[in-house]
Tab-separated table of C-alpha atoms and ligand atoms in Angstrom:
chain	number	residue	atom	x	y	z
N	27	MET	CA	105.831	101.473	76.078
N	28	ASP	CA	108.667	98.609	75.340
N	29	LEU	CA	107.572	95.464	76.992
N	30	ALA	CA	110.628	93.665	76.528
N	31	ASP	CA	113.229	93.903	79.886
N	32	THR	CA	115.966	96.388	79.144
N	33	PRO	CA	119.452	95.410	80.604
N	34	GLU	CA	118.400	97.785	83.710
N	35	ASP	CA	115.406	95.024	83.918
N	36	ALA	CA	117.077	92.289	83.683
N	37	GLU	CA	118.975	92.970	86.211
N	38	PHE	CA	116.469	94.121	88.698
N	39	ARG	CA	114.459	90.661	87.647
N	40	ALA	CA	117.800	88.613	88.576
N	41	ARG	CA	118.752	90.384	91.452
N	42	LEU	CA	114.634	89.939	92.987
N	43	ARG	CA	114.657	86.202	91.775
N	44	GLU	CA	118.015	85.301	93.973
N	45	TRP	CA	116.878	87.744	97.217
N	46	LEU	CA	113.408	86.290	96.445
N	47	GLY	CA	115.290	82.459	96.514
N	48	LYS	CA	117.432	83.255	99.945
N	49	VAL	CA	114.232	85.066	101.846
N	50	LEU	CA	111.439	82.516	101.244
N	51	PRO	CA	112.393	79.587	102.966
N	52	THR	CA	112.894	81.783	105.952
N	53	LEU	CA	109.479	82.824	106.577
N	54	PRO	CA	107.431	82.178	109.281
N	55	PRO	CA	104.414	79.608	108.044
N	56	LYS	CA	101.097	81.519	106.810
N	57	PRO	CA	98.218	81.773	109.759
N	58	SER	CA	95.543	80.554	109.349
N	59	PRO	CA	92.517	82.145	107.023
N	60	ASP	CA	90.804	83.050	110.797
N	61	ASP	CA	93.348	84.414	112.528
N	62	TRP	CA	92.951	87.368	111.653
N	63	PRO	CA	95.594	89.261	114.375
N	64	GLY	CA	98.101	86.737	113.204
N	65	ARG	CA	97.345	87.269	109.378
N	66	ARG	CA	98.138	91.091	110.522
N	67	ALA	CA	101.549	90.810	111.558
N	68	HIS	CA	102.069	87.892	108.882
N	69	ASP	CA	101.562	90.165	106.406
N	70	LEU	CA	103.324	93.488	107.924
N	71	GLY	CA	106.351	91.545	108.840
N	72	TRP	CA	106.696	90.933	104.846
N	73	GLN	CA	106.193	94.433	104.470
N	74	ARG	CA	109.092	95.098	106.770
N	75	THR	CA	111.095	92.651	105.190
N	76	LEU	CA	111.113	94.324	101.529
N	77	TYR	CA	110.836	97.426	103.120
N	78	ASP	CA	114.776	96.566	104.376
N	79	ALA	CA	115.549	95.502	101.126
N	80	GLY	CA	114.160	98.210	99.572
N	81	TYR	CA	111.587	96.969	97.420
N	82	ALA	CA	109.020	98.304	99.669
N	83	ASP	CA	107.927	100.908	97.505
N	84	VAL	CA	107.879	99.019	94.249
N	85	HIS	CA	103.608	99.554	93.634
N	86	TRP	CA	104.092	103.489	94.034
N	87	ALA	CA	107.312	105.179	93.121
N	88	ALA	CA	109.035	102.443	90.776
N	89	ALA	CA	108.770	102.339	87.098
N	90	PRO	CA	105.829	100.249	85.171
N	91	THR	CA	108.171	97.851	83.874
N	92	VAL	CA	109.404	97.377	87.359
N	93	ARG	CA	106.430	97.176	89.138
N	94	LEU	CA	105.348	94.326	86.882
N	95	ILE	CA	108.566	92.250	86.712
N	96	PHE	CA	108.135	92.497	90.523
N	97	LEU	CA	104.794	91.511	90.767
N	98	GLU	CA	105.807	88.324	88.239
N	99	GLU	CA	108.756	87.214	90.500
N	100	THR	CA	107.110	87.156	94.088
N	101	GLU	CA	104.257	85.358	92.110
N	102	ARG	CA	106.099	83.185	90.629
N	103	ALA	CA	108.472	82.344	93.978
N	104	GLY	CA	105.020	81.674	95.802
N	105	ALA	CA	105.673	84.954	97.589
N	106	PRO	CA	102.850	85.947	99.630
N	107	TYR	CA	101.110	89.283	99.013
N	108	VAL	CA	100.238	92.354	100.744
N	109	GLY	CA	96.821	90.490	102.108
N	110	ALA	CA	95.770	93.305	105.213
N	111	ASN	CA	98.111	96.407	103.950
N	112	PHE	CA	95.915	95.944	100.401
N	113	VAL	CA	94.411	99.336	101.476
N	114	GLY	CA	97.317	100.979	102.745
N	115	LEU	CA	99.334	99.841	99.660
N	116	LEU	CA	96.687	100.295	96.925
N	117	HIS	CA	94.839	102.455	97.282
N	118	ALA	CA	94.359	104.903	100.697
N	119	GLY	CA	98.308	105.447	100.301
N	120	PRO	CA	98.790	106.682	96.433
N	121	THR	CA	95.178	108.598	97.086
N	122	ILE	CA	97.363	110.276	99.906
N	123	ALA	CA	100.452	110.276	97.719
N	124	ALA	CA	98.359	112.029	95.242
N	125	GLU	CA	95.617	114.370	97.309
N	126	GLY	CA	97.322	114.485	100.457
N	127	SER	CA	99.960	117.568	101.859
N	128	ALA	CA	103.397	116.803	102.314
N	129	GLY	CA	102.719	116.869	105.938
N	130	GLN	CA	99.827	113.845	105.809
N	131	ARG	CA	102.036	111.925	103.317
N	132	ALA	CA	104.680	112.181	105.533
N	133	ARG	CA	102.646	111.312	108.305
N	134	TRP	CA	100.850	108.247	106.528
N	135	LEU	CA	102.761	107.081	104.067
N	136	PRO	CA	106.168	105.929	105.346
N	137	PRO	CA	104.419	103.303	108.315
N	138	ILE	CA	102.856	102.306	105.373
N	139	LEU	CA	105.405	101.433	103.713
N	140	ARG	CA	107.639	100.146	106.716
N	141	GLY	CA	104.705	97.694	107.685
N	142	GLU	CA	103.393	99.307	110.503
N	143	GLU	CA	100.295	100.712	109.623
N	144	VAL	CA	96.626	98.788	108.491
N	145	TRP	CA	94.064	100.483	106.852
N	146	CYS	CA	90.886	100.190	106.079
N	147	GLN	CA	88.352	101.584	104.245
N	148	GLY	CA	85.044	103.366	105.112
N	149	PHE	CA	83.388	103.634	102.263
N	150	SER	CA	79.761	101.754	101.967
N	151	GLU	CA	77.354	102.036	104.644
N	152	PRO	CA	73.812	99.988	104.818
N	153	ASP	CA	71.538	102.427	101.688
N	154	ALA	CA	75.049	103.694	100.143
N	155	GLY	CA	77.089	101.056	97.834
N	156	SER	CA	76.405	101.171	94.501
N	157	ASP	CA	75.255	104.856	94.738
N	158	LEU	CA	78.188	105.757	97.128
N	159	ALA	CA	77.458	109.202	97.003
N	160	SER	CA	73.749	108.867	99.044
N	161	LEU	CA	75.863	107.762	101.807
N	162	ARG	CA	74.807	109.416	105.149
N	163	THR	CA	77.609	109.264	108.090
N	164	ARG	CA	77.493	112.655	109.169
N	165	ALA	CA	80.408	114.922	110.429
N	166	TRP	CA	79.903	118.325	111.813
N	167	ARG	CA	82.801	120.444	112.695
N	168	ASP	CA	83.416	121.610	116.390
N	169	GLY	CA	87.012	123.616	116.929
N	170	ASP	CA	89.590	121.589	115.224
N	171	ASP	CA	87.556	118.601	115.059
N	172	TYR	CA	85.008	116.749	112.849
N	173	VAL	CA	82.592	115.212	115.200
N	174	VAL	CA	81.196	112.232	113.249
N	175	SER	CA	77.975	109.588	113.386
N	176	GLY	CA	77.027	106.829	111.356
N	177	SER	CA	77.891	103.473	110.518
N	178	LYS	CA	79.698	101.632	107.343
N	179	ILE	CA	79.326	98.559	106.533
N	180	TRP	CA	81.888	95.664	104.676
N	181	THR	CA	85.097	97.253	106.228
N	182	SER	CA	87.430	94.972	104.825
N	183	HIS	CA	90.020	93.875	107.674
N	184	ALA	CA	87.995	97.049	110.083
N	185	GLU	CA	89.247	94.480	112.870
N	186	VAL	CA	92.566	94.898	112.243
N	187	ALA	CA	92.992	98.109	110.957
N	188	ASP	CA	94.831	101.371	112.795
N	189	TRP	CA	93.164	103.820	110.008
N	190	CYS	CA	90.195	104.522	108.255
N	191	GLU	CA	89.753	106.337	104.918
N	192	LEU	CA	86.294	107.425	105.743
N	193	LEU	CA	83.785	109.064	103.532
N	194	VAL	CA	81.016	111.426	105.213
N	195	ARG	CA	78.829	114.147	104.913
N	196	THR	CA	79.303	117.150	105.319
N	197	ASP	CA	76.779	119.648	103.787
N	198	PRO	CA	73.414	117.539	104.021
N	199	THR	CA	72.051	120.875	102.231
N	200	ALA	CA	74.532	120.231	98.952
N	201	ALA	CA	73.733	118.127	96.126
N	202	LYS	CA	74.439	114.637	97.066
N	203	HIS	CA	77.829	114.318	95.071
N	204	ARG	CA	79.031	117.895	96.586
N	205	GLY	CA	78.738	117.360	100.221
N	206	ILE	CA	81.046	114.738	101.056
N	207	THR	CA	84.404	115.052	102.710
N	208	TRP	CA	87.745	112.157	102.657
N	209	LEU	CA	89.145	112.028	106.420
N	210	ALA	CA	91.852	109.428	107.509
N	211	MET	CA	90.197	108.341	111.169
N	212	ARG	CA	92.077	106.155	113.685
N	213	MET	CA	89.989	102.723	114.297
N	214	ASP	CA	90.550	103.472	117.841
N	215	ALA	CA	89.784	106.720	118.639
N	216	PRO	CA	86.612	106.453	121.070
N	217	GLY	CA	83.021	105.785	119.649
N	218	VAL	CA	84.390	103.452	117.255
N	219	THR	CA	82.535	100.087	117.383
N	220	VAL	CA	83.174	97.478	114.984
N	221	ARG	CA	80.567	93.805	114.820
N	222	PRO	CA	82.951	91.480	112.533
N	223	LEU	CA	80.724	89.928	109.204
N	224	ARG	CA	81.232	86.254	108.750
N	225	THR	CA	81.287	85.534	105.032
N	226	LEU	CA	80.262	81.899	103.593
N	227	ALA	CA	83.789	80.900	103.194
N	228	GLY	CA	83.657	80.813	106.876
N	229	SER	CA	86.041	84.071	107.742
N	230	ALA	CA	85.439	87.307	108.905
N	231	GLU	CA	86.857	89.918	106.534
N	232	PHE	CA	84.816	92.910	107.071
N	233	ALA	CA	82.958	93.679	109.360
N	234	GLU	CA	80.154	96.609	110.355
N	235	VAL	CA	81.890	99.706	111.568
N	236	PHE	CA	79.333	102.209	113.697
N	237	LEU	CA	80.872	105.891	115.050
N	238	ASP	CA	79.183	107.870	117.631
N	239	GLU	CA	80.422	110.857	117.984
N	240	VAL	CA	84.085	109.857	116.807
N	241	ARG	CA	86.154	113.213	116.957
N	242	VAL	CA	88.703	113.367	113.672
N	243	PRO	CA	90.787	116.260	113.764
N	244	VAL	CA	90.110	118.802	110.745
N	245	ALA	CA	94.348	118.023	110.481
N	246	HIS	CA	93.306	114.178	109.093
N	247	ARG	CA	90.967	116.168	106.022
N	248	VAL	CA	92.330	114.557	102.349
N	249	GLY	CA	91.146	117.621	99.877
N	250	ASP	CA	88.797	120.386	100.978
N	251	GLU	CA	85.661	120.126	102.947
N	252	ASN	CA	82.649	118.751	100.367
N	253	ASP	CA	85.113	117.897	97.987
N	254	GLY	CA	85.440	114.167	99.133
N	255	TRP	CA	83.767	112.564	96.038
N	256	ARG	CA	86.531	113.993	93.460
N	257	VAL	CA	89.138	112.617	95.951
N	258	THR	CA	86.805	109.603	96.016
N	259	MET	CA	87.601	108.810	92.310
N	260	VAL	CA	91.464	109.082	92.971
N	261	THR	CA	91.030	105.848	94.850
N	262	LEU	CA	88.411	103.990	93.305
N	263	SER	CA	91.045	104.620	90.209
N	264	PHE	CA	93.684	103.309	91.597
N	265	GLU	CA	91.006	100.297	93.754
N	266	ARG	CA	89.625	99.359	90.142
N	267	GLY	CA	92.656	99.896	88.277
N	268	THR	CA	95.940	98.798	89.603
N	269	ALA	CA	95.173	97.380	92.950
N	270	PHE	CA	94.341	94.103	91.630
N	271	VAL	CA	97.569	93.515	89.081
N	272	GLY	CA	98.871	90.909	91.322
N	273	GLU	CA	96.295	88.402	91.373
N	274	VAL	CA	96.334	88.558	87.579
N	275	VAL	CA	99.437	87.198	87.498
N	276	ALA	CA	98.170	84.827	90.150
N	277	CYS	CA	95.350	83.549	88.217
N	278	ARG	CA	98.076	82.526	85.118
N	279	ARG	CA	100.163	80.021	87.666
N	280	VAL	CA	96.365	78.520	88.746
N	281	LEU	CA	95.105	77.731	85.772
N	282	GLY	CA	98.960	75.941	85.323
N	283	GLU	CA	98.007	74.089	88.080
N	284	LEU	CA	95.121	73.153	86.509
N	285	ALA	CA	95.772	71.812	83.162
N	286	ARG	CA	98.626	69.618	85.046
N	287	GLU	CA	96.032	68.228	87.823
N	288	ALA	CA	93.721	67.755	84.824
N	289	ARG	CA	96.219	65.778	83.149
N	290	ARG	CA	97.033	63.559	86.188
N	291	ASN	CA	93.350	63.282	87.001
N	292	GLY	CA	92.264	62.115	83.702
N	293	ARG	CA	89.708	65.020	82.880
N	294	TRP	CA	92.020	66.062	80.873
N	295	ASP	CA	90.154	63.753	78.198
N	296	ASP	CA	87.362	66.045	78.352
N	297	PRO	CA	87.806	68.456	75.093
N	298	ALA	CA	84.981	70.935	76.590
N	299	LEU	CA	86.763	71.472	79.248
N	300	ARG	CA	90.530	71.828	77.057
N	301	ARG	CA	88.341	74.165	75.498
N	302	ARG	CA	87.709	76.132	78.433
N	303	LEU	CA	91.181	75.626	79.736
N	304	GLY	CA	92.522	77.688	76.476
N	305	LEU	CA	89.895	80.061	76.814
N	306	LEU	CA	90.700	81.067	80.048
N	307	ASP	CA	94.296	81.030	79.002
N	308	ALA	CA	93.897	83.683	76.579
N	309	GLU	CA	91.741	85.631	78.723
N	310	PHE	CA	94.830	86.354	81.055
N	311	ARG	CA	96.489	86.885	78.783
N	312	ALA	CA	94.751	90.057	77.263
N	313	LEU	CA	93.611	90.981	81.114
N	314	TRP	CA	97.881	90.839	81.624
N	315	ARG	CA	97.946	92.893	78.605
N	316	LEU	CA	95.756	95.258	79.875
N	317	THR	CA	97.496	95.421	83.230
N	318	GLN	CA	100.175	96.558	81.743
N	319	TRP	CA	98.443	99.418	79.381
N	320	ASN	CA	96.612	100.756	83.204
N	321	VAL	CA	100.068	100.168	85.433
N	322	SER	CA	102.290	102.503	82.458
N	323	GLU	CA	98.818	105.084	82.106
N	324	ALA	CA	98.737	105.532	85.801
N	325	SER	CA	102.688	106.189	85.896
N	326	ALA	CA	102.081	108.579	83.282
N	327	GLY	CA	99.157	110.707	84.794
N	328	GLY	CA	100.073	109.707	88.146
N	329	VAL	CA	96.570	108.144	88.969
N	330	PRO	CA	94.776	105.059	86.476
N	331	GLY	CA	92.022	106.027	84.009
N	332	VAL	CA	88.639	104.688	82.749
N	333	GLY	CA	90.365	101.242	82.061
N	334	GLY	CA	90.367	100.150	85.260
N	335	SER	CA	86.384	99.568	84.695
N	336	VAL	CA	86.671	97.548	81.855
N	337	PHE	CA	89.603	95.448	83.601
N	338	LYS	CA	87.863	95.413	86.575
N	339	LEU	CA	84.890	94.026	85.116
N	340	ARG	CA	85.876	91.731	82.929
N	341	TYR	CA	89.030	90.069	85.861
N	342	SER	CA	86.245	89.347	88.299
N	343	HIS	CA	84.331	87.196	85.482
N	344	ALA	CA	87.550	85.906	84.649
N	345	ARG	CA	88.269	84.535	87.862
N	346	GLN	CA	84.964	83.098	88.644
N	347	GLU	CA	85.193	81.305	85.547
N	348	LEU	CA	88.491	80.191	86.644
N	349	TYR	CA	87.830	78.869	89.584
N	350	ASP	CA	83.849	77.109	88.046
N	351	THR	CA	86.964	75.376	86.131
N	352	ALA	CA	88.661	74.335	88.506
N	353	ALA	CA	85.668	72.799	90.278
N	354	ASP	CA	85.481	70.914	87.435
N	355	VAL	CA	88.641	69.519	87.513
N	356	LEU	CA	88.396	68.440	91.439
N	357	GLY	CA	84.742	66.907	90.417
N	358	ASP	CA	83.284	65.578	94.027
N	359	GLU	CA	86.404	67.077	95.533
N	360	ALA	CA	84.899	70.557	95.196
N	361	LEU	CA	82.776	70.043	98.147
N	362	ASP	CA	86.043	69.512	100.386
N	363	LEU	CA	86.839	72.810	101.581
N	364	ASP	CA	90.778	71.951	102.404
N	365	ARG	CA	90.922	70.957	98.696
N	366	PRO	CA	93.222	73.950	97.140
N	367	TRP	CA	91.220	76.162	95.037
N	368	VAL	CA	87.598	75.527	97.464
N	369	LEU	CA	87.813	78.596	99.121
N	370	ASP	CA	88.893	81.198	95.984
N	371	ARG	CA	86.432	79.682	94.419
N	372	LEU	CA	83.821	81.156	96.998
N	373	SER	CA	85.541	84.018	97.525
N	374	SER	CA	85.984	84.650	93.889
N	375	LEU	CA	82.011	84.935	94.315
N	376	SER	CA	82.414	88.310	95.886
N	377	TYR	CA	84.502	89.497	93.243
N	378	THR	CA	81.787	90.795	90.622
N	379	ILE	CA	80.087	92.753	93.902
N	380	ALA	CA	83.553	94.203	95.465
N	381	ALA	CA	84.998	97.582	94.168
N	382	GLY	CA	82.159	98.376	92.217
N	383	THR	CA	79.457	95.739	91.000
N	384	SER	CA	79.827	94.501	87.648
N	385	GLN	CA	76.575	96.870	86.556
N	386	ILE	CA	78.110	99.656	87.768
N	387	GLN	CA	81.748	99.646	85.743
N	388	ARG	CA	78.953	98.639	83.032
N	389	ASN	CA	77.380	102.122	83.264
N	390	ILE	CA	81.004	103.549	83.537
N	391	VAL	CA	81.950	101.793	80.427
N	392	ALA	CA	78.754	102.739	78.963
N	393	GLU	CA	79.075	106.347	79.655
N	394	ARG	CA	82.562	107.086	80.017
N	395	ILE	CA	84.497	104.961	77.575
N	396	LEU	CA	81.646	104.605	74.636
N	397	GLY	CA	79.691	108.216	75.550
N	398	LEU	CA	76.460	106.413	76.091
N	399	PRO	CA	73.804	108.466	77.784
N	400	LYS	CA	73.373	108.271	81.097
N	401	GLY	CA	71.238	105.923	82.786
N	402	ARG	CA	68.456	106.692	84.682
S	505	FAD	C1	84.511	90.502	99.686
S	505	FAD	C2	83.993	92.464	99.534
S	505	FAD	C3	84.459	93.440	100.402
S	505	FAD	C4	84.483	94.836	100.429
S	505	FAD	N1	84.936	95.761	101.215
S	505	FAD	C5	84.575	96.633	101.288
S	505	FAD	C6	85.761	97.844	102.092
S	505	FAD	O1	86.865	97.259	103.151
S	505	FAD	N2	84.939	98.952	102.103
S	505	FAD	C7	83.724	98.967	101.445
S	505	FAD	O2	83.577	100.545	101.842
S	505	FAD	N3	82.912	98.500	100.935
S	505	FAD	C8	83.592	97.278	100.528
S	505	FAD	N4	82.459	96.229	99.737
S	505	FAD	C9	81.195	96.485	99.826
S	505	FAD	C10	80.922	97.025	97.993
S	505	FAD	O3	81.799	98.083	97.607
S	505	FAD	C11	79.302	97.345	97.926
S	505	FAD	O4	78.950	95.772	98.209
S	505	FAD	C12	79.316	97.595	96.407
S	505	FAD	O5	79.783	99.001	96.084
S	505	FAD	C13	77.835	97.166	96.079
S	505	FAD	O6	76.716	97.951	97.357
S	505	FAD	P1	75.823	97.161	97.566
S	505	FAD	O7	76.306	95.871	98.456
S	505	FAD	O8	75.000	98.671	98.937
S	505	FAD	O9	74.875	97.197	96.570
S	505	FAD	P2	73.660	97.552	95.973
S	505	FAD	O10	74.702	98.931	95.014
S	505	FAD	O11	72.191	97.719	96.815
S	505	FAD	O12	73.419	96.923	94.698
S	505	FAD	C14	72.077	95.957	94.088
S	505	FAD	C15	72.327	95.400	93.277
S	505	FAD	O13	71.865	96.242	92.531
S	505	FAD	C16	72.485	96.610	90.687
S	505	FAD	N5	72.558	98.444	91.091
S	505	FAD	C17	72.443	99.291	91.856
S	505	FAD	N6	72.511	100.552	90.523
S	505	FAD	C18	72.592	100.010	89.559
S	505	FAD	C19	72.957	100.242	88.469
S	505	FAD	N7	72.546	102.251	88.613
S	505	FAD	N8	72.537	99.980	87.314
S	505	FAD	C20	72.230	98.916	87.249
S	505	FAD	N9	72.723	98.018	88.768
S	505	FAD	C21	72.650	98.559	89.387
S	505	FAD	C22	73.710	96.263	91.839
S	505	FAD	O14	75.093	96.269	90.673
S	505	FAD	C23	73.448	95.617	92.258
S	505	FAD	O15	73.518	93.936	91.962
S	505	FAD	C24	82.974	95.019	100.094
S	505	FAD	C25	81.981	94.091	99.293
S	505	FAD	C26	82.552	93.065	99.452
S	505	FAD	C27	81.189	92.139	98.679
């Protein structure tokens, strides 16, 4: 893949830059991190603005170079990122596009693109995180519906979601990877109870979700019954492979800001700090190259490959190192939650856990890339 802008890419970049310059000053202020209904409205509003301007499907339909230019330019201009649309735009939507029927694609994809519906992910359970295939939420057939009972945990954005990509066990007698089914469940269906969980950063961005005989139409099953593990791998490959790509651009911007702040407050004189900033710059440049590879592979093959685990593993650690370095640049001010980067530092702790822990990514890299024997 040639990474230099073609004349068409350069024209796309210039047009986007001009549009961002006009539209961003007209956006309403960002709601506070705790105001989830406000954040939902804000994020959906931005998605609608993108839709009206013809940029809504850039994550799905555009050539990889165009997607990467979009990420670079929106980040450079300080535009909002996907926010509450993370699951819908970056992994439930792409899964439905790859695995759903024509009717399902027509029903679910346009509202995601138009900024009308928010999705969440109901995969993890109290006893099924890393070992996701041991999930126990049960679903049994009753006429044209599945009846679902069980509970999910760590469901990001559950409080403000319209739909949930839900994993259920439809055959408890089959081997654990075989009896799983991928369903789309309405979050306002009778029997769904959401109990928010507060993080150490103070906001309730995820929740426990309790399911008590919730009826989900069989027509809302994506893929075949008991074939949900294969569909799940498609979802996870998008989640690990391409969903975080915009954040790499943001991290590179933060790195520049850190260097400027260090020069301003005198910490730049510390050679150890300068060395860390230099190493991080090299890390994020390498991660951006890996991002280009993953996005390109996803668009060639339809689904990102196992390289997503390499990216997720290194990116989550680099992000933590970035914000630890930010704390060194800030000095005592790193204790002030209102300072830039301080909440990001707290939330960066979750990156080596969410979307599969680092240990699990290392297992995947060891077994599927290096060909080492399977762990026990
Ligand atoms: C910010 C955040 C948002 C999240 N959002 C969602 C969401 O929207 N939807 C959703 O479904 N889930 C979500 N999760 C859950 C996430 O997917 C799980 O936390 C993760 O998969 C780990 O599972 P666990 O917490 O049960 O830890 P466990 O699986 O219990 O792991 C505990 C420790 O044991 C290690 N370990 C476990 N198995 C192995 C092994 N085989 N080899 C080596 N080490 C191992 C792990 O690496 C970890 O260090 C979110 C998590 C976070 C932190």
